[in-house]
PDB file of C-alpha atoms in Angstrom:
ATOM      1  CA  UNK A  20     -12.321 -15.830   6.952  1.00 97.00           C
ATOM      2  CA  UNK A  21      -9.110 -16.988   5.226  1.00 98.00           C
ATOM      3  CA  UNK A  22      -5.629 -14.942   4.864  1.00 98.00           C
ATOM      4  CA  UNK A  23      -3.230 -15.876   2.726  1.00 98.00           C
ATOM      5  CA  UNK A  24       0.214 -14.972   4.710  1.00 98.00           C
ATOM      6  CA  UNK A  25       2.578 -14.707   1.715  1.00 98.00           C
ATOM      7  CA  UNK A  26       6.816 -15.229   2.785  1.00 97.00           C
ATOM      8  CA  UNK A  27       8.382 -13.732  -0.816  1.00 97.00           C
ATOM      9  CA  UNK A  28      11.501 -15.295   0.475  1.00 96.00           C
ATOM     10  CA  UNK A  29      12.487 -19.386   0.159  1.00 96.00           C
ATOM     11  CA  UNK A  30      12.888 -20.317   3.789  1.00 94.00           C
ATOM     12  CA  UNK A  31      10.555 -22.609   5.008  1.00 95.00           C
ATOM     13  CA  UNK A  32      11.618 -22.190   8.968  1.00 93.00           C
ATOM     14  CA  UNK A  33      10.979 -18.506   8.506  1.00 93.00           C
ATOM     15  CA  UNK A  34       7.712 -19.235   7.046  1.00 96.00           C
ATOM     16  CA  UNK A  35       6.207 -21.911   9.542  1.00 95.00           C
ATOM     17  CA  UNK A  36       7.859 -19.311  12.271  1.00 92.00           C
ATOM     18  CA  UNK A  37       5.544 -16.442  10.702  1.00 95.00           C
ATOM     19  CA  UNK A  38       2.401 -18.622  10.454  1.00 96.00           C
ATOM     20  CA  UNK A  39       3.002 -19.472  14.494  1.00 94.00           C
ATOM     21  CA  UNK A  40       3.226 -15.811  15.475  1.00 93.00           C
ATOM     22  CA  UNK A  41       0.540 -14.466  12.475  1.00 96.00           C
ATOM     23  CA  UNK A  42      -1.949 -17.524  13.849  1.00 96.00           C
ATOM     24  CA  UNK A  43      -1.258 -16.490  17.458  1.00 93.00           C
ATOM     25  CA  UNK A  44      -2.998 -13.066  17.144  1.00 94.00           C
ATOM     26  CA  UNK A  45      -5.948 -14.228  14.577  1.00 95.00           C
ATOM     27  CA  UNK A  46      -9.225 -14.573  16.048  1.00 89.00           C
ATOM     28  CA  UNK A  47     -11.183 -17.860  16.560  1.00 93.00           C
ATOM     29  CA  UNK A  48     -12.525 -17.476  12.908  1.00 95.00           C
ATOM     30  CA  UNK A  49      -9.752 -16.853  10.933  1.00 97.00           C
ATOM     31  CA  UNK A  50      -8.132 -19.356   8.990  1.00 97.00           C
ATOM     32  CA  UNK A  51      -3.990 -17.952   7.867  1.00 97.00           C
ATOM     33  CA  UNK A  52      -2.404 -20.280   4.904  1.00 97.00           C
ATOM     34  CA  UNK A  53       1.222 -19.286   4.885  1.00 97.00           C
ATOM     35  CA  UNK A  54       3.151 -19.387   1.826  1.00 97.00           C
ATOM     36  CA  UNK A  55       6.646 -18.984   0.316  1.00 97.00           C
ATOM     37  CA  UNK A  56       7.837 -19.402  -3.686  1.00 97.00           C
ATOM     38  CA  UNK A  57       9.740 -22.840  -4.276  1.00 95.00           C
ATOM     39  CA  UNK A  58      12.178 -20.489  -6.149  1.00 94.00           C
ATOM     40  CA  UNK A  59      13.582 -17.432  -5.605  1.00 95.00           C
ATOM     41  CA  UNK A  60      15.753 -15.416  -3.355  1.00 94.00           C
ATOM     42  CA  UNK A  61      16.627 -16.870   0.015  1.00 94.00           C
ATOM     43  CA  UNK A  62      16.278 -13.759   1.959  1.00 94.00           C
ATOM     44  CA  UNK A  63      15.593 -10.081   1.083  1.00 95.00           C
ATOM     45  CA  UNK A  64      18.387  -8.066   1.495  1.00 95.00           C
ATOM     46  CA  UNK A  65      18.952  -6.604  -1.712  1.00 95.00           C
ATOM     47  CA  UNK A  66      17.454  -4.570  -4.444  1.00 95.00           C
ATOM     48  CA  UNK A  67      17.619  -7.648  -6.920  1.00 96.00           C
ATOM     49  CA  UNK A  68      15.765  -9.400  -4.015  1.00 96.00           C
ATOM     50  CA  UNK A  69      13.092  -7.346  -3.951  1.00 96.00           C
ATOM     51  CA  UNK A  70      12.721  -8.015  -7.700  1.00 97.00           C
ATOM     52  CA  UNK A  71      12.287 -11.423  -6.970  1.00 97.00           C
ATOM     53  CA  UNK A  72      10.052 -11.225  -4.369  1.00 97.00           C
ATOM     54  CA  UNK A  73       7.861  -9.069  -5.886  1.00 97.00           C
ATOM     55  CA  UNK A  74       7.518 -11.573  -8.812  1.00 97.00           C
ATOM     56  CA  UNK A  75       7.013 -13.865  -6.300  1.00 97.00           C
ATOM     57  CA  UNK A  76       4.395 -12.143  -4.556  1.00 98.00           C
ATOM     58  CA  UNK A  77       2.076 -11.199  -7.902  1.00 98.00           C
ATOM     59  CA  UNK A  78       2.679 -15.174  -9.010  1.00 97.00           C
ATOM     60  CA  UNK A  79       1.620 -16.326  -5.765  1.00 98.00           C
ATOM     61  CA  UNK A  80      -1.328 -13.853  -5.193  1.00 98.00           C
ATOM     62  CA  UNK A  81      -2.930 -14.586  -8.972  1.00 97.00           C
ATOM     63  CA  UNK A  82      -2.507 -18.426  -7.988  1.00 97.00           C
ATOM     64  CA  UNK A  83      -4.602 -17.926  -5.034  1.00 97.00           C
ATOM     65  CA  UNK A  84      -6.941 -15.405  -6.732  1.00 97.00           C
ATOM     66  CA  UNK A  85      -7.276 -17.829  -9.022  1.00 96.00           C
ATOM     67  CA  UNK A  86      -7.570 -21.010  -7.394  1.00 95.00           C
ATOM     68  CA  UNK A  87     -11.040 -22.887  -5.882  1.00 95.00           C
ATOM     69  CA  UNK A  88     -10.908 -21.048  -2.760  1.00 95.00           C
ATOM     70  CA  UNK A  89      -9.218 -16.838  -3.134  1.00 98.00           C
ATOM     71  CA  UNK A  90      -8.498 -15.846   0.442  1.00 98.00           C
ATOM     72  CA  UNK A  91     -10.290 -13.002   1.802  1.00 98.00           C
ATOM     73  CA  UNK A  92      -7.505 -11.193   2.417  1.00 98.00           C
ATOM     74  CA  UNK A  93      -3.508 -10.995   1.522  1.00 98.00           C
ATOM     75  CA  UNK A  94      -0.327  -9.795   3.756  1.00 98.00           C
ATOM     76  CA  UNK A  95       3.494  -9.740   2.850  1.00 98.00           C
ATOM     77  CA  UNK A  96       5.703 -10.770   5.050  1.00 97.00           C
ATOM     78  CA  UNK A  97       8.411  -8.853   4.328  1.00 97.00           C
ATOM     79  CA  UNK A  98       9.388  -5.288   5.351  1.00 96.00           C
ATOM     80  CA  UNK A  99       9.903  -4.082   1.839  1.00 96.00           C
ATOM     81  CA  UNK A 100       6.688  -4.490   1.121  1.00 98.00           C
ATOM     82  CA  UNK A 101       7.770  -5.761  -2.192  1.00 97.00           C
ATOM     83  CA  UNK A 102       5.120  -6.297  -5.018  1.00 98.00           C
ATOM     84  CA  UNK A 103       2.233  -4.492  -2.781  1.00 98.00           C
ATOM     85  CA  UNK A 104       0.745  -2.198  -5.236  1.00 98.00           C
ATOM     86  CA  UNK A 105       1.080  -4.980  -8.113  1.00 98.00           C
ATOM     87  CA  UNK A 106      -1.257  -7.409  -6.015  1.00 98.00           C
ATOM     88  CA  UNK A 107      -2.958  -4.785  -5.003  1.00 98.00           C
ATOM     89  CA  UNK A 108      -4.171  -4.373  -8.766  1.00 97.00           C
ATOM     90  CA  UNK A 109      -5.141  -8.273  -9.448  1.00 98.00           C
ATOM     91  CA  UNK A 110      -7.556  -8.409  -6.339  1.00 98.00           C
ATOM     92  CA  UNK A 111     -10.269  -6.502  -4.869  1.00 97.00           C
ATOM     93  CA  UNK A 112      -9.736  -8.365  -1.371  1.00 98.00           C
ATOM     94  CA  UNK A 113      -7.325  -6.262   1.279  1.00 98.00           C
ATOM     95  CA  UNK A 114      -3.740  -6.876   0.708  1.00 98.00           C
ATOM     96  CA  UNK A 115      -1.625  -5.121   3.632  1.00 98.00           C
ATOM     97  CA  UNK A 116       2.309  -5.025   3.881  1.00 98.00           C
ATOM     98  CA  UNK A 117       3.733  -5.443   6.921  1.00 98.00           C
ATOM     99  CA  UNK A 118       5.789  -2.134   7.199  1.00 98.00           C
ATOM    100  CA  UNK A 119       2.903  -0.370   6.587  1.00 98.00           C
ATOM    101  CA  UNK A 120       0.279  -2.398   9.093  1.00 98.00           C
ATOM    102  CA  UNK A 121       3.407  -1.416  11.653  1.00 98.00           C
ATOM    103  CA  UNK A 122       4.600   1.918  10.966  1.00 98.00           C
ATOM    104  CA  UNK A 123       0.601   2.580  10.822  1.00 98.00           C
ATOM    105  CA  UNK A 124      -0.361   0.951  14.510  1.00 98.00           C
ATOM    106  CA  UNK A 125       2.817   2.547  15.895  1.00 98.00           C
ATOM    107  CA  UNK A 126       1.434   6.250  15.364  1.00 98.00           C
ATOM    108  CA  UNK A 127      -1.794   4.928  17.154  1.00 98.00           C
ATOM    109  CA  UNK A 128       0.174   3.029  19.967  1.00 97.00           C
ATOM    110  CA  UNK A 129       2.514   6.301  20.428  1.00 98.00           C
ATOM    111  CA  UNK A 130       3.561   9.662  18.867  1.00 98.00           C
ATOM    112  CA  UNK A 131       6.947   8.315  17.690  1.00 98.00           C
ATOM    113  CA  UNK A 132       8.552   5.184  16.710  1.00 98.00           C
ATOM    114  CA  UNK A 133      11.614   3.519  15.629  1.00 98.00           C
ATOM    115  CA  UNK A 134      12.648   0.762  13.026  1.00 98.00           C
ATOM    116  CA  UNK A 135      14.989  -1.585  14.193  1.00 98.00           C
ATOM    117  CA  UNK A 136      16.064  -4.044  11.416  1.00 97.00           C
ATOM    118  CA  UNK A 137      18.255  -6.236   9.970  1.00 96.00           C
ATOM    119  CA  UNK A 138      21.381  -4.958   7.974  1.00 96.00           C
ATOM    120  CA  UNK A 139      22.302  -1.782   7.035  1.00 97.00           C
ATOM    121  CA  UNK A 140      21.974  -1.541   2.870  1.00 96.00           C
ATOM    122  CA  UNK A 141      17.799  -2.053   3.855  1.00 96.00           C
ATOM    123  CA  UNK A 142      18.053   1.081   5.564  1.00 97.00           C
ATOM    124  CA  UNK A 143      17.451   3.411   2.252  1.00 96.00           C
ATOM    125  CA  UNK A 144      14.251   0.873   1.422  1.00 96.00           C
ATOM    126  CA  UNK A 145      13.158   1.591   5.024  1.00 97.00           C
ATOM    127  CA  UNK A 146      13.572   5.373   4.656  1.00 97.00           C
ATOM    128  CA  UNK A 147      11.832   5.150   1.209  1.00 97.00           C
ATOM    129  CA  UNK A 148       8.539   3.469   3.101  1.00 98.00           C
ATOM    130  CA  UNK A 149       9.001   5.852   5.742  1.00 98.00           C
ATOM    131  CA  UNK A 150       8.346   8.853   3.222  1.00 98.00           C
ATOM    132  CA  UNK A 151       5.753   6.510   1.196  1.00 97.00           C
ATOM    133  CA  UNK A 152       3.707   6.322   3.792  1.00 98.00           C
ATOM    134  CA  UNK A 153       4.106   9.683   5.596  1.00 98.00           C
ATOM    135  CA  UNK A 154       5.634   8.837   8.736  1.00 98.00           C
ATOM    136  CA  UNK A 155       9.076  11.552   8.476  1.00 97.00           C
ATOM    137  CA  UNK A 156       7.581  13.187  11.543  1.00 97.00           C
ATOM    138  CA  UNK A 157       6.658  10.395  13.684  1.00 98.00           C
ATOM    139  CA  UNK A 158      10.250   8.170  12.791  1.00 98.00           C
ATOM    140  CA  UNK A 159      12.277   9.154  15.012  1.00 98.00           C
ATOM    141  CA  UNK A 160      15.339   6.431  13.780  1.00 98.00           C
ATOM    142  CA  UNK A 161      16.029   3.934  11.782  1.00 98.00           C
ATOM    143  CA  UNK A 162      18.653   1.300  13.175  1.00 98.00           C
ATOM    144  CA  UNK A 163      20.481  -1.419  11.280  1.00 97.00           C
ATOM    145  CA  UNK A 164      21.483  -4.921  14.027  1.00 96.00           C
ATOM    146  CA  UNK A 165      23.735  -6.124  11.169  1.00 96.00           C
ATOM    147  CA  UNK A 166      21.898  -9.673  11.478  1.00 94.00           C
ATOM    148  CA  UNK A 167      21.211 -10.867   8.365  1.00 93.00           C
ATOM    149  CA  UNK A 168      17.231 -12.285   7.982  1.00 93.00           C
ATOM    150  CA  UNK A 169      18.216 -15.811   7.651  1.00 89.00           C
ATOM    151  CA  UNK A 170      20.001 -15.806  11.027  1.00 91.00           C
ATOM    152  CA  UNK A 171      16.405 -14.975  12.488  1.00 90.00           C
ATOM    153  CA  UNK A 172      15.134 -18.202  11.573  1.00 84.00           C
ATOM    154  CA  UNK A 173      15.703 -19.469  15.008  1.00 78.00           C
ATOM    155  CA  UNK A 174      16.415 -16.772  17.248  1.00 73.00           C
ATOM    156  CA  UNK A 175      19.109 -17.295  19.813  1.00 73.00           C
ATOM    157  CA  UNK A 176      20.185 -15.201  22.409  1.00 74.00           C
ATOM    158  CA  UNK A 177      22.783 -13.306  20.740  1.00 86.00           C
ATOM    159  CA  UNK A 178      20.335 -12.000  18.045  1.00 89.00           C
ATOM    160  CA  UNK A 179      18.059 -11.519  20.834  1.00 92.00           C
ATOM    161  CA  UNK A 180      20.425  -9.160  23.233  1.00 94.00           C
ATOM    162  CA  UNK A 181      21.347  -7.300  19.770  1.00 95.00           C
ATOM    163  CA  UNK A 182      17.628  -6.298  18.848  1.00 96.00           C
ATOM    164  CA  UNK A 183      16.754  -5.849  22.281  1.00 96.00           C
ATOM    165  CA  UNK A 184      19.984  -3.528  22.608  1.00 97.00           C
ATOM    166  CA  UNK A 185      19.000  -1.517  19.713  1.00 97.00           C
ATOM    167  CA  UNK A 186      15.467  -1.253  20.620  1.00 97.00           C
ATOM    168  CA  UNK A 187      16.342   0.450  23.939  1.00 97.00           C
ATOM    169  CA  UNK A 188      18.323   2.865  22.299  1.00 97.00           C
ATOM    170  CA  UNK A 189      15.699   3.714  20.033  1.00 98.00           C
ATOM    171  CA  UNK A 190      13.611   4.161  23.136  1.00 97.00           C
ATOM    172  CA  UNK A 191      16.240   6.128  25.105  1.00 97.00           C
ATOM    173  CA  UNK A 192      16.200   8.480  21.807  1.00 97.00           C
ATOM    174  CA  UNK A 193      12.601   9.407  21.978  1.00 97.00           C
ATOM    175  CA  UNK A 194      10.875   6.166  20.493  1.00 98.00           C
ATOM    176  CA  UNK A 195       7.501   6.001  21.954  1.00 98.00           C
ATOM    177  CA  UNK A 196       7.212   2.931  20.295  1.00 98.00           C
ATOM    178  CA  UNK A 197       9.929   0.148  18.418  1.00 98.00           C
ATOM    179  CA  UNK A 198       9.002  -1.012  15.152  1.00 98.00           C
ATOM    180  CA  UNK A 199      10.526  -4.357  13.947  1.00 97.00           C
ATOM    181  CA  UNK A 200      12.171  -4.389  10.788  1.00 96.00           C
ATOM    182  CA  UNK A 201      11.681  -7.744   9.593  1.00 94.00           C
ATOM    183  CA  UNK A 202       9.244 -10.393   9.729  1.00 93.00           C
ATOM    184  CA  UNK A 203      11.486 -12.641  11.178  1.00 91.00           C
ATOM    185  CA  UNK A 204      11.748 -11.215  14.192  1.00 93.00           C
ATOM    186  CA  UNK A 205       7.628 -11.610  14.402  1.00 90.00           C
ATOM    187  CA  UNK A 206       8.523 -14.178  17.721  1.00 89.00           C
ATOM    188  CA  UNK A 207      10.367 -11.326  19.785  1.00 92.00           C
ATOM    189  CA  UNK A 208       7.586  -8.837  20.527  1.00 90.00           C
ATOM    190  CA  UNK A 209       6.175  -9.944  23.937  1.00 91.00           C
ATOM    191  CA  UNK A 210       9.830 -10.308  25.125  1.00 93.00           C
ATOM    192  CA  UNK A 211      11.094  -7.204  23.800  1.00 95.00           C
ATOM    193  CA  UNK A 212       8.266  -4.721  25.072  1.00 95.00           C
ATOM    194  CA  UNK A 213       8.969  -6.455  28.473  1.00 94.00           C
ATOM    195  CA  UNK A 214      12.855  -5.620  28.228  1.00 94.00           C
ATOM    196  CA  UNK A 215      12.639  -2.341  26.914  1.00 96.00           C
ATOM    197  CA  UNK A 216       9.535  -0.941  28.491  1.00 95.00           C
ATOM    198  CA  UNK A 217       7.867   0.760  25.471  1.00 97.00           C
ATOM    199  CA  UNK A 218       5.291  -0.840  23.348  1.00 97.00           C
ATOM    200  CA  UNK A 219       6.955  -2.997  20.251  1.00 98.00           C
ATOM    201  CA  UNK A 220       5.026  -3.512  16.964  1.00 97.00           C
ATOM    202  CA  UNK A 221       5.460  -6.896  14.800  1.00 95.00           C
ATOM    203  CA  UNK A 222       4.797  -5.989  11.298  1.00 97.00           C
ATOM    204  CA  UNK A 223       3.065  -9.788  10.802  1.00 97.00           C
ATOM    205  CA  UNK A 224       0.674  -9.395  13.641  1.00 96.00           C
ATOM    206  CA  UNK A 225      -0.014  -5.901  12.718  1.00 97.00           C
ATOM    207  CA  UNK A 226      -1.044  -6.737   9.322  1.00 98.00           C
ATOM    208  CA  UNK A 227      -3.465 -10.103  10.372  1.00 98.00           C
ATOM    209  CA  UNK A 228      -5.185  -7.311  12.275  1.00 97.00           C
ATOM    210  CA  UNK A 229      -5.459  -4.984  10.012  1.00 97.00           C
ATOM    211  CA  UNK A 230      -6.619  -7.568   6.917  1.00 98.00           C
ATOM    212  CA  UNK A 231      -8.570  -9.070   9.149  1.00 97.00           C
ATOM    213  CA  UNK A 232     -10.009  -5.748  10.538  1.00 97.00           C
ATOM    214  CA  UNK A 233     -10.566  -4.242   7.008  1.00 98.00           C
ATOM    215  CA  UNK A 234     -12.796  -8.190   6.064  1.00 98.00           C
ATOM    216  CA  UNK A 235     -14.909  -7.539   9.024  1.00 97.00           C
ATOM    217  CA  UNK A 236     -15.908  -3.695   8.106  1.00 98.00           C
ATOM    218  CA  UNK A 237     -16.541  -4.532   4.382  1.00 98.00           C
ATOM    219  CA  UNK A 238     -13.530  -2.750   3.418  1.00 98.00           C
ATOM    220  CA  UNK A 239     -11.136  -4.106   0.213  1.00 97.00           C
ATOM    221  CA  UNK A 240      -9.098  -2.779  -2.564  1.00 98.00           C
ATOM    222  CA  UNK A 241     -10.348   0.441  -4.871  1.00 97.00           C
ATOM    223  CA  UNK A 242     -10.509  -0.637  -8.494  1.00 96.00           C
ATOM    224  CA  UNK A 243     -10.754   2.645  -9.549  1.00 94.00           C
ATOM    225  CA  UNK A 244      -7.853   3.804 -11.314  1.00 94.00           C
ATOM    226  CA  UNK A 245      -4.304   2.746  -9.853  1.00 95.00           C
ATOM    227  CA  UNK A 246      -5.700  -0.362  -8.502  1.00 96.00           C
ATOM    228  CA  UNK A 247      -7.536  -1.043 -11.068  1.00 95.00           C
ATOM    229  CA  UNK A 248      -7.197  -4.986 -13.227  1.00 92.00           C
ATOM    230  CA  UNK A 249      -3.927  -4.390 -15.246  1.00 91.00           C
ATOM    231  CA  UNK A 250      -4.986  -2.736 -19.092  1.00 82.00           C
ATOM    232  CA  UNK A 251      -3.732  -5.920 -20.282  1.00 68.00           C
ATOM    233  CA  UNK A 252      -5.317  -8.369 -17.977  1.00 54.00           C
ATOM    234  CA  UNK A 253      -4.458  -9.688 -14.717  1.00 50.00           C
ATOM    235  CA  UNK A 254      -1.853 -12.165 -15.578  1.00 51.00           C
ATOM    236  CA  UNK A 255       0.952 -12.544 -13.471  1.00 50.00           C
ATOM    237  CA  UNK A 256       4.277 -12.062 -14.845  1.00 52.00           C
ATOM    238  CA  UNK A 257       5.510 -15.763 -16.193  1.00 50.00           C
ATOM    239  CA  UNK A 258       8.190 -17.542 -13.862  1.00 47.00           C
ATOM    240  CA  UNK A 259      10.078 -20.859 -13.716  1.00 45.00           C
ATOM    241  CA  UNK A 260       7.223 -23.764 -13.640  1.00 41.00           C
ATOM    242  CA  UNK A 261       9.011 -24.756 -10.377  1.00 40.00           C
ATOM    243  CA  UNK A 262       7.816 -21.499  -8.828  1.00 42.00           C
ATOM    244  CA  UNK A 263       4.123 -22.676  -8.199  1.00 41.00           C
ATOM    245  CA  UNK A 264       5.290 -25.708  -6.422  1.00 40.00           C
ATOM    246  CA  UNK A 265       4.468 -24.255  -3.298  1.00 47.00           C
ATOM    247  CA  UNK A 266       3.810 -25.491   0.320  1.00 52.00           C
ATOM    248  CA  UNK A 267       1.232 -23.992   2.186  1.00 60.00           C
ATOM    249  CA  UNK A 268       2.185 -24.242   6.316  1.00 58.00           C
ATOM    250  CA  UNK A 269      -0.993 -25.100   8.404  1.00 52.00           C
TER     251      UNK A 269
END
């Protein structure tokens, strides 16, 4: 089985730092080629961001679909979720977003969570996902850190004692569960459940299982209506040629 873990942001650290955590909970048989656009926006903070990852995410999910080898499956690493119906329509393979995989796992793991993310103008995206996917009961906060994503690509102990501090007051406020906001912070979840004493779901390990998960049972995309091939075709929007210069990290 082959995933294709797609980073819609530039960073290469982030990106080899996601594979490591995404590979870490894959089973023996599953093969994850991470992925970020050569061009684009740095980190997703924004609403123009999203924009551009989204592009980023349909170019680099038609390259794959349309390569020698389509992976079985697709996740976004990012907690908008940007571009996940759009891919959604050019394959029939799984394609989960990491906000979703968590929010999702969370309601299993306890009654209610909370997001702890990055900073504070992603908070009305986060609230938007939280309606999208029908979570308003089981949310019980959404917390900004005010670290912005690219100081997650190595995570030192400051960023560390700040997530960890929000996460127990998400706990303390009735959080069965902490979500994290932000697939950079995919390294932190093993240290963070320790130090706060309630479960804590990583959106990029949530996902694997879940694509992985829905390969196993048979289970892909609906092409019947909203997910169906676009009227027009499946071609991705055009972007800069520079944009499929990609590196995969394996």
């Amino acid at each position: 089985m082959r995933i294709l873990l797609i980073n819609p942001n530039t960073s290469r650290a982030m990106t080899a730092k996601i594979a490591e955590a995404a590979r870490g909970v894959a089973g023996p048989d599953v093969v994850v080629d991470a992925v970020c656009p050569a061009v684009g926006a740095s980190a997703i903070e924004s609403h123009v961001d999203e924009v551009a990852a989204a592009a980023a995410v349909v170019e680099l999910v038609a390259a794959d679909r349309d390569g020698p080898s389509p992976a079985d499956a697709y996740v976004i690493a990012c907690f908008g979720d940007p571009g996940l119906d759009a891919a959604r329509e050019l394959v029939d393979a799984p394609v989960v977003g990491i906000a979703e995989a968590a929010m999702h796992l969370a309601t299993v793991s306890g009654r209610h969570f909370g997001v702890v993310t990055t900073l504070s103008r992603t908070l009305g995206r986060a609230h938007d996902l939280v309606a999208r996917y029908g979570m308003e009961r089981a949310c019980v906060s959404l917390a900004a850190t005010g670290i912005p994503v690219l100081d997650l690509e190595e995570t030192g102990s400051l960023a560390v004692e700040t997530i960890a501090s929000y996460s127990a007051d998400a706990a303390a406020g009735g959080a069965d569960v902490v979500v994290l906001g932000c697939a950079g912070m995919a390294d932190l979840c093993a240290e963070l459940t320790a130090r706060v004493g309630v479960p804590v779901v990583d959106g990029v390990a949530a996902a694997v299982g879940m694509a992985s998960g829905m390969v196993r049972m048979g289970l892909g995309t609906s092409k019947r209506d909203e997910y169906a091939l676009p009227a027009r075709g499946a071609a991705a929007p055009t972007l800069p040629p520079q944009a499929a210069n990609l590196e995969v990290f394996a």
